[in-house]
PDB file of C-alpha atoms in Angstrom:
ATOM      1  CA  VAL S   1     -15.153  14.034 -11.882  1.00 97.00           C
ATOM      2  CA  VAL S   2     -15.982  13.829  -8.105  1.00 98.00           C
ATOM      3  CA  VAL S   3     -12.865  14.628  -6.013  1.00 98.00           C
ATOM      4  CA  VAL S   4     -12.985  13.011  -2.602  1.00 98.00           C
ATOM      5  CA  ASP S   5     -10.687  13.982   0.297  1.00 97.00           C
ATOM      6  CA  VAL S   6     -10.904  14.115   4.085  1.00 96.00           C
ATOM      7  CA  ASN S   7      -8.978  17.382   3.869  1.00 95.00           C
ATOM      8  CA  ALA S   8     -11.349  20.093   2.336  1.00 97.00           C
ATOM      9  CA  ASP S   9      -8.736  22.506   1.424  1.00 96.00           C
ATOM     10  CA  ASN S  10      -6.824  19.925  -0.646  1.00 94.00           C
ATOM     11  CA  GLY S  11     -10.031  18.725  -2.295  1.00 96.00           C
ATOM     12  CA  GLU S  12     -11.297  22.226  -3.101  1.00 98.00           C
ATOM     13  CA  ALA S  13      -7.917  23.172  -4.496  1.00 96.00           C
ATOM     14  CA  THR S  14      -7.936  20.092  -6.893  1.00 96.00           C
ATOM     15  CA  VAL S  15     -11.414  20.908  -8.043  1.00 98.00           C
ATOM     16  CA  ASP S  16     -10.454  24.586  -8.688  1.00 98.00           C
ATOM     17  CA  ALA S  17      -7.424  23.362 -10.801  1.00 97.00           C
ATOM     18  CA  MET S  18      -9.686  21.089 -12.827  1.00 97.00           C
ATOM     19  CA  ARG S  19     -12.239  23.659 -13.458  1.00 98.00           C
ATOM     20  CA  THR S  20      -9.562  26.115 -14.569  1.00 98.00           C
ATOM     21  CA  ALA S  21      -8.376  23.668 -17.028  1.00 97.00           C
ATOM     22  CA  GLY S  22     -11.803  23.387 -18.437  1.00 98.00           C
ATOM     23  CA  GLY S  23     -13.127  20.282 -16.661  1.00 96.00           C
ATOM     24  CA  ALA S  24     -16.196  19.617 -14.759  1.00 96.00           C
ATOM     25  CA  ALA S  25     -15.585  18.578 -11.076  1.00 98.00           C
ATOM     26  CA  THR S  26     -17.301  18.491  -7.717  1.00 98.00           C
ATOM     27  CA  PHE S  27     -15.711  18.097  -4.241  1.00 98.00           C
ATOM     28  CA  VAL S  28     -17.170  15.822  -1.547  1.00 98.00           C
ATOM     29  CA  ARG S  29     -15.464  15.701   1.853  1.00 98.00           C
ATOM     30  CA  ALA S  30     -15.442  12.121   3.182  1.00 98.00           C
ATOM     31  CA  ASP S  31     -13.436   9.798   5.410  1.00 98.00           C
ATOM     32  CA  VAL S  32     -13.212   6.543   3.286  1.00 98.00           C
ATOM     33  CA  ALA S  33     -13.235   4.450   6.375  1.00 98.00           C
ATOM     34  CA  ASN S  34     -16.608   5.818   7.431  1.00 98.00           C
ATOM     35  CA  THR S  35     -19.599   4.089   5.864  1.00 98.00           C
ATOM     36  CA  ALA S  36     -22.070   6.937   5.934  1.00 99.00           C
ATOM     37  CA  ASP S  37     -19.345   9.243   4.337  1.00 98.00           C
ATOM     38  CA  VAL S  38     -18.740   6.796   1.552  1.00 99.00           C
ATOM     39  CA  ALA S  39     -22.416   6.169   0.895  1.00 99.00           C
ATOM     40  CA  ALA S  40     -23.062   9.928   0.746  1.00 98.00           C
ATOM     41  CA  MET S  41     -20.062  10.319  -1.596  1.00 98.00           C
ATOM     42  CA  ALA S  42     -21.410   7.770  -4.060  1.00 98.00           C
ATOM     43  CA  GLN S  43     -24.934   9.298  -3.921  1.00 98.00           C
ATOM     44  CA  THR S  44     -23.603  12.792  -4.530  1.00 98.00           C
ATOM     45  CA  ALA S  45     -21.670  11.475  -7.618  1.00 98.00           C
ATOM     46  CA  MET S  46     -24.687   9.828  -9.035  1.00 98.00           C
ATOM     47  CA  ASP S  47     -26.968  12.784  -8.328  1.00 98.00           C
ATOM     48  CA  THR S  48     -24.516  15.127  -9.993  1.00 97.00           C
ATOM     49  CA  TYR S  49     -23.368  13.214 -13.018  1.00 97.00           C
ATOM     50  CA  GLY S  50     -25.384   9.999 -13.237  1.00 97.00           C
ATOM     51  CA  ASP S  51     -24.041   6.447 -12.950  1.00 97.00           C
ATOM     52  CA  ILE S  52     -20.318   6.071 -12.195  1.00 98.00           C
ATOM     53  CA  ASP S  53     -17.977   4.563 -14.814  1.00 98.00           C
ATOM     54  CA  ILE S  54     -14.545   4.931 -13.136  1.00 99.00           C
ATOM     55  CA  LEU S  55     -13.569   4.531  -9.452  1.00 99.00           C
ATOM     56  CA  TYR S  56     -10.046   5.444  -8.589  1.00 99.00           C
ATOM     57  CA  ASN S  57      -9.179   4.327  -5.070  1.00 99.00           C
ATOM     58  CA  ASN S  58      -6.214   6.438  -4.032  1.00 96.00           C
ATOM     59  CA  ALA S  59      -6.808   7.265  -0.315  1.00 94.00           C
ATOM     60  CA  ALA S  60      -4.205   5.838   1.975  1.00 92.00           C
ATOM     61  CA  VAL S  61      -2.290   6.442   5.228  1.00 89.00           C
ATOM     62  CA  GLN S  62       1.295   5.582   5.917  1.00 81.00           C
ATOM     63  CA  LEU S  63       2.199   6.120   9.628  1.00 81.00           C
ATOM     64  CA  HIS S  64       5.859   5.957   8.981  1.00 65.00           C
ATOM     65  CA  PHE S  65       7.282   6.499  12.464  1.00 71.00           C
ATOM     66  CA  GLN S  66       4.447   4.708  14.280  1.00 83.00           C
ATOM     67  CA  ASP S  67       4.298   1.517  12.369  1.00 85.00           C
ATOM     68  CA  ALA S  68       6.478  -1.197  13.934  1.00 88.00           C
ATOM     69  CA  ARG S  69       7.406  -4.806  14.146  1.00 89.00           C
ATOM     70  CA  ALA S  70       4.369  -7.054  14.769  1.00 91.00           C
ATOM     71  CA  HIS S  71       4.722  -7.595  18.523  1.00 93.00           C
ATOM     72  CA  GLU S  72       5.542  -3.753  18.951  1.00 92.00           C
ATOM     73  CA  LEU S  73       2.658  -2.406  16.831  1.00 92.00           C
ATOM     74  CA  SER S  74      -0.303  -0.929  18.659  1.00 94.00           C
ATOM     75  CA  GLU S  75      -3.772  -1.875  17.868  1.00 96.00           C
ATOM     76  CA  GLU S  76      -4.626   1.727  17.180  1.00 96.00           C
ATOM     77  CA  ILE S  77      -2.039   2.103  14.361  1.00 94.00           C
ATOM     78  CA  TRP S  78      -3.069  -1.208  12.929  1.00 95.00           C
ATOM     79  CA  ASP S  79      -6.766  -0.395  12.984  1.00 96.00           C
ATOM     80  CA  ARG S  80      -6.269   3.050  11.563  1.00 96.00           C
ATOM     81  CA  THR S  81      -3.975   1.779   8.696  1.00 96.00           C
ATOM     82  CA  TYR S  82      -6.347  -1.061   7.739  1.00 97.00           C
ATOM     83  CA  GLY S  83      -9.397   1.217   8.102  1.00 97.00           C
ATOM     84  CA  ILE S  84      -8.151   3.556   5.384  1.00 97.00           C
ATOM     85  CA  ASN S  85      -6.004   1.339   3.241  1.00 97.00           C
ATOM     86  CA  ILE S  86      -8.239  -1.738   2.909  1.00 98.00           C
ATOM     87  CA  ARG S  87     -11.582  -0.998   4.464  1.00 98.00           C
ATOM     88  CA  GLY S  88     -11.758   2.209   2.593  1.00 98.00           C
ATOM     89  CA  VAL S  89     -11.134   0.560  -0.774  1.00 99.00           C
ATOM     90  CA  TRP S  90     -13.661  -2.012  -0.047  1.00 99.00           C
ATOM     91  CA  LEU S  91     -16.296   0.453   1.122  1.00 99.00           C
ATOM     92  CA  CYS S  92     -15.845   2.726  -1.956  1.00 99.00           C
ATOM     93  CA  CYS S  93     -16.234  -0.424  -4.173  1.00 99.00           C
ATOM     94  CA  LYS S  94     -19.275  -1.549  -2.148  1.00 99.00           C
ATOM     95  CA  TYR S  95     -21.160   1.695  -2.768  1.00 99.00           C
ATOM     96  CA  VAL S  96     -20.034   2.401  -6.307  1.00 99.00           C
ATOM     97  CA  ILE S  97     -20.330  -1.040  -7.997  1.00 99.00           C
ATOM     98  CA  PRO S  98     -24.152  -0.933  -7.845  1.00 98.00           C
ATOM     99  CA  SER S  99     -24.053   2.077 -10.197  1.00 98.00           C
ATOM    100  CA  MET S 100     -21.627   0.315 -12.433  1.00 99.00           C
ATOM    101  CA  LEU S 101     -23.896  -2.718 -12.640  1.00 99.00           C
ATOM    102  CA  ARG S 102     -26.729  -0.473 -13.630  1.00 98.00           C
ATOM    103  CA  ARG S 103     -24.722   1.117 -16.491  1.00 98.00           C
ATOM    104  CA  GLY S 104     -23.423  -2.182 -17.705  1.00 98.00           C
ATOM    105  CA  GLY S 105     -19.819  -1.931 -16.729  1.00 99.00           C
ATOM    106  CA  GLY S 106     -16.972   0.184 -15.454  1.00 99.00           C
ATOM    107  CA  THR S 107     -13.440   0.167 -14.290  1.00 99.00           C
ATOM    108  CA  ILE S 108     -11.889   0.138 -10.791  1.00 99.00           C
ATOM    109  CA  ILE S 109      -8.326   1.206 -10.212  1.00 99.00           C
ATOM    110  CA  ASN S 110      -7.001   0.431  -6.703  1.00 99.00           C
ATOM    111  CA  VAL S 111      -3.696   2.236  -5.938  1.00 98.00           C
ATOM    112  CA  ALA S 112      -1.391  -0.125  -3.948  1.00 97.00           C
ATOM    113  CA  SER S 113       2.306  -0.135  -3.169  1.00 94.00           C
ATOM    114  CA  PRO S 114       5.467  -2.194  -3.906  1.00 93.00           C
ATOM    115  CA  THR S 115       5.578  -2.784  -0.127  1.00 90.00           C
ATOM    116  CA  GLY S 116       2.674  -5.139  -0.617  1.00 93.00           C
ATOM    117  CA  LEU S 117       4.795  -7.352  -2.843  1.00 91.00           C
ATOM    118  CA  PHE S 118       7.815  -7.886  -0.578  1.00 86.00           C
ATOM    119  CA  GLY S 119       8.680  -7.635   3.085  1.00 76.00           C
ATOM    120  CA  LEU S 120       9.959  -4.120   4.022  1.00 67.00           C
ATOM    121  CA  ALA S 121      11.250  -4.237   7.561  1.00 60.00           C
ATOM    122  CA  PRO S 122      11.209  -3.328  10.315  1.00 64.00           C
ATOM    123  CA  THR S 123       8.621  -0.593  10.375  1.00 75.00           C
ATOM    124  CA  TYR S 124       6.106  -1.368   7.725  1.00 86.00           C
ATOM    125  CA  THR S 125       4.050  -4.226   9.306  1.00 92.00           C
ATOM    126  CA  ALA S 126       0.565  -2.559   9.133  1.00 93.00           C
ATOM    127  CA  TYR S 127       1.209  -0.632   5.900  1.00 92.00           C
ATOM    128  CA  SER S 128       2.839  -3.459   3.830  1.00 93.00           C
ATOM    129  CA  SER S 129       0.234  -6.066   4.934  1.00 95.00           C
ATOM    130  CA  SER S 130      -2.665  -3.616   4.177  1.00 96.00           C
ATOM    131  CA  LYS S 131      -1.308  -3.092   0.576  1.00 96.00           C
ATOM    132  CA  GLY S 132      -0.893  -6.789   0.139  1.00 96.00           C
ATOM    133  CA  ALA S 133      -4.642  -7.100   0.966  1.00 98.00           C
ATOM    134  CA  VAL S 134      -5.320  -4.571  -1.741  1.00 98.00           C
ATOM    135  CA  PHE S 135      -3.788  -6.957  -4.260  1.00 98.00           C
ATOM    136  CA  ALA S 136      -5.869  -9.837  -3.112  1.00 98.00           C
ATOM    137  CA  LEU S 137      -9.098  -7.824  -3.129  1.00 99.00           C
ATOM    138  CA  THR S 138      -8.258  -6.553  -6.618  1.00 99.00           C
ATOM    139  CA  ARG S 139      -7.863 -10.036  -8.030  1.00 99.00           C
ATOM    140  CA  VAL S 140     -10.945 -11.532  -6.388  1.00 99.00           C
ATOM    141  CA  MET S 141     -13.046  -8.640  -7.543  1.00 99.00           C
ATOM    142  CA  ALA S 142     -11.643  -8.780 -10.999  1.00 99.00           C
ATOM    143  CA  VAL S 143     -12.835 -12.478 -11.245  1.00 99.00           C
ATOM    144  CA  ASP S 144     -16.081 -11.854  -9.470  1.00 99.00           C
ATOM    145  CA  TYR S 145     -17.143  -8.888 -11.704  1.00 99.00           C
ATOM    146  CA  ALA S 146     -15.740  -9.882 -15.121  1.00 99.00           C
ATOM    147  CA  PRO S 147     -19.129 -11.183 -16.208  1.00 99.00           C
ATOM    148  CA  ASP S 148     -20.588  -7.798 -15.368  1.00 99.00           C
ATOM    149  CA  LYS S 149     -17.950  -6.023 -17.547  1.00 99.00           C
ATOM    150  CA  ILE S 150     -16.388  -4.260 -14.564  1.00 99.00           C
ATOM    151  CA  ARG S 151     -12.586  -4.383 -14.714  1.00 99.00           C
ATOM    152  CA  VAL S 152     -10.514  -4.164 -11.582  1.00 99.00           C
ATOM    153  CA  ASN S 153      -6.774  -3.522 -11.619  1.00 99.00           C
ATOM    154  CA  ALA S 154      -4.112  -2.371  -9.190  1.00 99.00           C
ATOM    155  CA  LEU S 155      -1.769   0.513 -10.019  1.00 99.00           C
ATOM    156  CA  VAL S 156       1.497   0.379  -8.048  1.00 98.00           C
ATOM    157  CA  PRO S 157       3.523   3.528  -7.811  1.00 96.00           C
ATOM    158  CA  GLY S 158       7.009   3.248  -6.391  1.00 94.00           C
ATOM    159  CA  ALA S 159       8.782   5.762  -4.203  1.00 91.00           C
ATOM    160  CA  THR S 160       6.885   8.754  -5.260  1.00 94.00           C
ATOM    161  CA  GLU S 161       7.049  12.269  -3.860  1.00 91.00           C
ATOM    162  CA  THR S 162       3.608  13.269  -2.562  1.00 86.00           C
ATOM    163  CA  PRO S 163       2.203  15.030   0.564  1.00 79.00           C
ATOM    164  CA  LEU S 164       1.855  11.579   2.099  1.00 74.00           C
ATOM    165  CA  THR S 165       5.581  10.800   1.707  1.00 82.00           C
ATOM    166  CA  LYS S 166       6.996  14.198   2.432  1.00 81.00           C
ATOM    167  CA  GLU S 167       7.893  13.401   5.972  1.00 80.00           C
ATOM    168  CA  LEU S 168       9.444  10.120   5.169  1.00 78.00           C
ATOM    169  CA  PHE S 169      11.597  11.529   2.390  1.00 86.00           C
ATOM    170  CA  ALA S 170      12.889  14.314   4.421  1.00 87.00           C
ATOM    171  CA  ASP S 171      15.068  11.783   6.133  1.00 86.00           C
ATOM    172  CA  GLN S 172      18.144  11.833   3.921  1.00 91.00           C
ATOM    173  CA  ALA S 173      19.130   8.208   4.782  1.00 89.00           C
ATOM    174  CA  THR S 174      15.698   7.033   3.878  1.00 85.00           C
ATOM    175  CA  ARG S 175      15.700   9.033   0.692  1.00 91.00           C
ATOM    176  CA  GLN S 176      19.165   7.770  -0.412  1.00 93.00           C
ATOM    177  CA  SER S 177      18.292   4.262   0.323  1.00 90.00           C
ATOM    178  CA  LEU S 178      15.197   4.457  -2.040  1.00 90.00           C
ATOM    179  CA  LEU S 179      17.173   6.210  -4.684  1.00 94.00           C
ATOM    180  CA  ASP S 180      19.845   3.361  -4.417  1.00 94.00           C
ATOM    181  CA  ALA S 181      17.116   0.754  -4.743  1.00 92.00           C
ATOM    182  CA  THR S 182      15.557   2.324  -7.724  1.00 95.00           C
ATOM    183  CA  PRO S 183      17.251   1.449 -11.074  1.00 96.00           C
ATOM    184  CA  LEU S 184      16.170   4.612 -12.711  1.00 97.00           C
ATOM    185  CA  GLY S 185      17.912   6.563  -9.952  1.00 96.00           C
ATOM    186  CA  ARG S 186      15.215   9.134  -8.957  1.00 96.00           C
ATOM    187  CA  LEU S 187      11.997   9.315  -6.948  1.00 95.00           C
ATOM    188  CA  GLY S 188       8.853   9.387  -8.868  1.00 96.00           C
ATOM    189  CA  GLN S 189       6.553  12.282  -9.323  1.00 95.00           C
ATOM    190  CA  ALA S 190       2.735  12.413  -9.463  1.00 92.00           C
ATOM    191  CA  GLU S 191       3.065  13.107 -13.275  1.00 95.00           C
ATOM    192  CA  ASP S 192       4.827   9.735 -13.725  1.00 96.00           C
ATOM    193  CA  VAL S 193       1.629   7.916 -12.583  1.00 97.00           C
ATOM    194  CA  VAL S 194      -0.819   9.778 -14.837  1.00 96.00           C
ATOM    195  CA  GLY S 195      -0.305   7.868 -18.098  1.00 96.00           C
ATOM    196  CA  LEU S 196      -0.885   4.471 -16.508  1.00 98.00           C
ATOM    197  CA  ALA S 197      -3.829   5.706 -14.688  1.00 98.00           C
ATOM    198  CA  LEU S 198      -5.358   6.971 -17.795  1.00 98.00           C
ATOM    199  CA  PHE S 199      -4.558   3.848 -19.653  1.00 98.00           C
ATOM    200  CA  LEU S 200      -6.306   1.728 -16.964  1.00 99.00           C
ATOM    201  CA  ALA S 201      -9.244   4.097 -16.986  1.00 98.00           C
ATOM    202  CA  ALA S 202      -9.794   4.047 -20.763  1.00 98.00           C
ATOM    203  CA  ASP S 203     -11.046   1.552 -23.278  1.00 97.00           C
ATOM    204  CA  ASP S 204      -7.499   1.020 -24.402  1.00 97.00           C
ATOM    205  CA  SER S 205      -7.160  -1.371 -21.518  1.00 98.00           C
ATOM    206  CA  ALA S 206     -10.550  -3.153 -22.205  1.00 98.00           C
ATOM    207  CA  TYR S 207      -8.773  -6.589 -22.041  1.00 99.00           C
ATOM    208  CA  CYS S 208      -6.945  -5.856 -18.877  1.00 99.00           C
ATOM    209  CA  THR S 209      -8.388  -7.018 -15.540  1.00 99.00           C
ATOM    210  CA  GLY S 210      -6.971  -8.483 -12.313  1.00 99.00           C
ATOM    211  CA  GLY S 211      -3.569  -6.973 -13.241  1.00 98.00           C
ATOM    212  CA  ILE S 212      -0.888  -5.427 -11.057  1.00 98.00           C
ATOM    213  CA  TYR S 213       0.699  -2.631 -12.932  1.00 98.00           C
ATOM    214  CA  THR S 214       3.882  -1.009 -11.473  1.00 98.00           C
ATOM    215  CA  VAL S 215       5.190   2.491 -12.234  1.00 97.00           C
ATOM    216  CA  ASP S 216       8.274   2.306  -9.931  1.00 96.00           C
ATOM    217  CA  GLY S 217      11.442   3.130 -11.851  1.00 96.00           C
ATOM    218  CA  GLY S 218      12.372  -0.612 -11.810  1.00 96.00           C
ATOM    219  CA  LEU S 219      12.118  -0.972  -7.923  1.00 94.00           C
ATOM    220  CA  THR S 220      10.283  -4.223  -8.035  1.00 94.00           C
ATOM    221  CA  ALA S 221      12.523  -5.597 -10.895  1.00 93.00           C
ATOM    222  CA  VAL S 222      15.634  -5.767  -8.684  1.00 86.00           C
TER     223      VAL S 222
END
């Protein structure tokens, strides 16, 4: 496994945990919005382990208190959000897919968000639309690369407690509104996402491509 993060401390900690559990892991520091970083990341992965069979696009940014309605949103926040949330996904695919083509197939999992499926106002213009773009990219790539035995799916966690959402969920009104909107009545944990991620990565999902798979406590069913 190659762990990629812009935060070296977080990335190294993840690698240490995986090695302690008996896995083989390598850390590469990279900004997924930076072409040179992504190209180097893909090359390091191939140099270390050979051709790549699974790509898990999980990097994202959610600038909760700087996102805004369209006419109030700054170009800086728009560009930063799209740079990571959609350009980053595309760049990782661009530099990893040639390796998958060489090996005769692979699977790509693009992590998206329920906010890309419905309008969440008034402060998610950049984030929601960037995640909607992830769905579109997932579908077109699924069709484009099906003949090459490369499967592409979107994994959609609901309101999940992670370092990215810590600041947002600290606001009790926001936290309660999410709890009220989630039929299972609780926020998700990273562990809730693992089973679906493993399914999409494994041969068990060999007939699945172009799909949008939610793990959201029923949020999008309401």
